[in-house]
Amino acid sequence: MNTYIERVRQFDKNTLVHLFKRAGEEDADPSPDFFKDEKNILLVSHTEEKLSGFLWAYVLQSPDSPYPKMFLYSIDVFGEFRRRGVASRLIRELQNIARTYKCREMFVPTRKSNQAAMGLYLKTQGKVENDDDVFFIYDIDI
């Protein structure tokens, strides 16, 4: 199986809409603004010359450390390419990019009930820091 990972640096609405639809997001309206910041990262995997998955992430700077953190926001591998190492390759490539930004940590939220994600993150040496983390979402009226 031949898989390669590409970092996408330019806005291509048709490709992005296709990726998000394959991931189950029918109402996606991709923004070109994402690509204006070099610290916003979109990786796309190609397996056997077909789009096989993608992830997006952000390099985050905090006021308490000179070292940024990599925030893996979302990862998706399309059905026919799952369990073939594609997601692991995407994560390894993101770790390589994190090193170029001098990130000391990479983190990703998920649910314990998401067994596929839990398995992937444990397989790729992710660690659960504690069992009481809660992820809050705030809707902002605009």
GROMACS .gro file of C-alpha atoms in nm:
model
  142
    1MET     CA    1   0.000   0.000   0.000
    2ASN     CA    2   0.148   0.330  -0.111
    3THR     CA    3   0.048   0.625   0.110
    4TYR     CA    4   0.195   0.970   0.111
    5ILE     CA    5   0.107   1.275   0.320
    6GLU     CA    6   0.080   1.624   0.175
    7ARG     CA    7   0.062   1.950   0.367
    8VAL     CA    8  -0.195   2.171   0.197
    9ARG     CA    9  -0.100   2.538   0.212
   10GLN     CA   10  -0.345   2.694  -0.032
   11PHE     CA   11  -0.721   2.720  -0.031
   12ASP     CA   12  -0.897   2.489  -0.277
   13LYS     CA   13  -1.268   2.497  -0.198
   14ASN     CA   14  -1.362   2.199  -0.417
   15THR     CA   15  -1.105   1.971  -0.256
   16LEU     CA   16  -1.199   2.085   0.094
   17VAL     CA   17  -1.570   2.037   0.034
   18HIS     CA   18  -1.495   1.689  -0.101
   19LEU     CA   19  -1.284   1.602   0.207
   20PHE     CA   20  -1.547   1.722   0.452
   21LYS     CA   21  -1.829   1.546   0.267
   22ARG     CA   22  -1.632   1.220   0.277
   23ALA     CA   23  -1.596   1.280   0.653
   24GLY     CA   24  -1.973   1.318   0.686
   25GLU     CA   25  -1.999   1.698   0.703
   26GLU     CA   26  -2.252   1.779   0.436
   27ASP     CA   27  -2.283   2.149   0.529
   28ALA     CA   28  -1.912   2.236   0.532
   29ASP     CA   29  -1.831   2.585   0.406
   30PRO     CA   30  -1.447   2.595   0.402
   31SER     CA   31  -1.274   2.922   0.477
   32PRO     CA   32  -0.970   3.057   0.293
   33ASP     CA   33  -0.873   3.237   0.616
   34PHE     CA   34  -0.740   2.910   0.762
   35PHE     CA   35  -0.453   2.918   0.512
   36LYS     CA   36  -0.346   3.274   0.595
   37ASP     CA   37  -0.170   3.158   0.911
   38GLU     CA   38   0.132   2.929   0.870
   39LYS     CA   39   0.057   2.783   1.214
   40ASN     CA   40  -0.271   2.635   1.091
   41ILE     CA   41  -0.199   2.293   0.949
   42LEU     CA   42  -0.397   2.076   0.707
   43LEU     CA   43  -0.251   1.738   0.614
   44VAL     CA   44  -0.408   1.520   0.346
   45SER     CA   45  -0.322   1.156   0.287
   46HIS     CA   46  -0.321   0.990  -0.052
   47THR     CA   47  -0.333   0.612  -0.071
   48GLU     CA   48  -0.310   0.428  -0.401
   49GLU     CA   49  -0.350   0.767  -0.573
   50LYS     CA   50  -0.680   0.841  -0.395
   51LEU     CA   51  -0.760   1.084  -0.115
   52SER     CA   52  -0.767   0.862   0.193
   53GLY     CA   53  -0.795   1.100   0.489
   54PHE     CA   54  -0.694   1.426   0.648
   55LEU     CA   55  -0.633   1.610   0.970
   56TRP     CA   56  -0.613   1.969   1.078
   57ALA     CA   57  -0.426   2.120   1.367
   58TYR     CA   58  -0.303   2.444   1.518
   59VAL     CA   59   0.024   2.555   1.672
   60LEU     CA   60  -0.072   2.731   1.995
   61GLN     CA   61   0.147   2.971   2.188
   62SER     CA   62   0.082   3.022   2.559
   63PRO     CA   63   0.194   3.304   2.785
   64ASP     CA   64   0.354   3.070   3.040
   65SER     CA   65   0.611   2.901   2.815
   66PRO     CA   66   0.839   2.986   2.525
   67TYR     CA   67   0.743   2.652   2.370
   68PRO     CA   68   0.420   2.619   2.174
   69LYS     CA   69   0.187   2.318   2.174
   70MET     CA   70   0.037   2.138   1.880
   71PHE     CA   71  -0.341   2.101   1.900
   72LEU     CA   72  -0.468   1.817   1.681
   73TYR     CA   73  -0.824   1.931   1.628
   74SER     CA   74  -0.961   1.664   1.397
   75ILE     CA   75  -0.854   1.355   1.205
   76ASP     CA   76  -1.056   1.143   0.963
   77VAL     CA   77  -0.967   0.846   0.747
   78PHE     CA   78  -1.220   0.735   0.489
   79GLY     CA   79  -1.385   0.396   0.538
   80GLU     CA   80  -1.206   0.191   0.275
   81PHE     CA   81  -0.866   0.309   0.403
   82ARG     CA   82  -0.919   0.251   0.774
   83ARG     CA   83  -0.707   0.004   0.968
   84ARG     CA   84  -0.429   0.036   0.710
   85GLY     CA   85  -0.198   0.272   0.900
   86VAL     CA   86  -0.314   0.594   0.734
   87ALA     CA   87  -0.415   0.768   1.058
   88SER     CA   88  -0.087   0.670   1.224
   89ARG     CA   89   0.106   0.814   0.930
   90LEU     CA   90  -0.091   1.140   0.953
   91ILE     CA   91  -0.014   1.167   1.325
   92ARG     CA   92   0.357   1.092   1.274
   93GLU     CA   93   0.376   1.364   1.008
   94LEU     CA   94   0.205   1.610   1.241
   95GLN     CA   95   0.458   1.519   1.513
   96ASN     CA   96   0.738   1.598   1.266
   97ILE     CA   97   0.581   1.935   1.191
   98ALA     CA   98   0.540   2.000   1.565
   99ARG     CA   99   0.915   1.949   1.605
  100THR     CA  100   0.987   2.213   1.340
  101TYR     CA  101   0.782   2.461   1.544
  102LYS     CA  102   0.967   2.356   1.864
  103CYS     CA  103   0.644   2.226   2.021
  104ARG     CA  104   0.703   2.042   2.346
  105GLU     CA  105   0.361   1.879   2.349
  106MET     CA  106   0.084   1.770   2.118
  107PHE     CA  107  -0.270   1.714   2.242
  108VAL     CA  108  -0.604   1.596   2.108
  109PRO     CA  109  -0.945   1.574   2.276
  110THR     CA  110  -1.170   1.272   2.227
  111ARG     CA  111  -1.436   1.072   2.407
  112LYS     CA  112  -1.365   0.747   2.588
  113SER     CA  113  -1.663   0.604   2.399
  114ASN     CA  114  -1.481   0.666   2.069
  115GLN     CA  115  -1.298   0.335   2.071
  116ALA     CA  116  -1.134   0.386   1.732
  117ALA     CA  117  -0.983   0.719   1.840
  118MET     CA  118  -0.877   0.583   2.179
  119GLY     CA  119  -0.704   0.290   2.009
  120LEU     CA  120  -0.531   0.515   1.756
  121TYR     CA  121  -0.400   0.762   2.014
  122LEU     CA  122  -0.278   0.489   2.247
  123LYS     CA  123  -0.114   0.306   1.954
  124THR     CA  124   0.071   0.624   1.854
  125GLN     CA  125   0.201   0.671   2.212
  126GLY     CA  126  -0.053   0.927   2.328
  127LYS     CA  127  -0.108   0.930   2.704
  128VAL     CA  128  -0.420   1.004   2.906
  129GLU     CA  129  -0.305   1.256   3.166
  130ASN     CA  130  -0.605   1.212   3.395
  131ASP     CA  131  -0.952   1.064   3.392
  132ASP     CA  132  -1.140   1.374   3.500
  133ASP     CA  133  -1.085   1.602   3.199
  134VAL     CA  134  -1.402   1.762   3.069
  135PHE     CA  135  -1.430   1.946   2.740
  136PHE     CA  136  -1.670   2.244   2.747
  137ILE     CA  137  -1.810   2.408   2.437
  138TYR     CA  138  -1.940   2.766   2.436
  139ASP     CA  139  -2.166   2.882   2.157
  140ILE     CA  140  -2.101   3.244   2.069
  141ASP     CA  141  -2.386   3.446   1.923
  142ILE     CA  142  -2.276   3.659   1.629
   0.00000   0.00000   0.00000
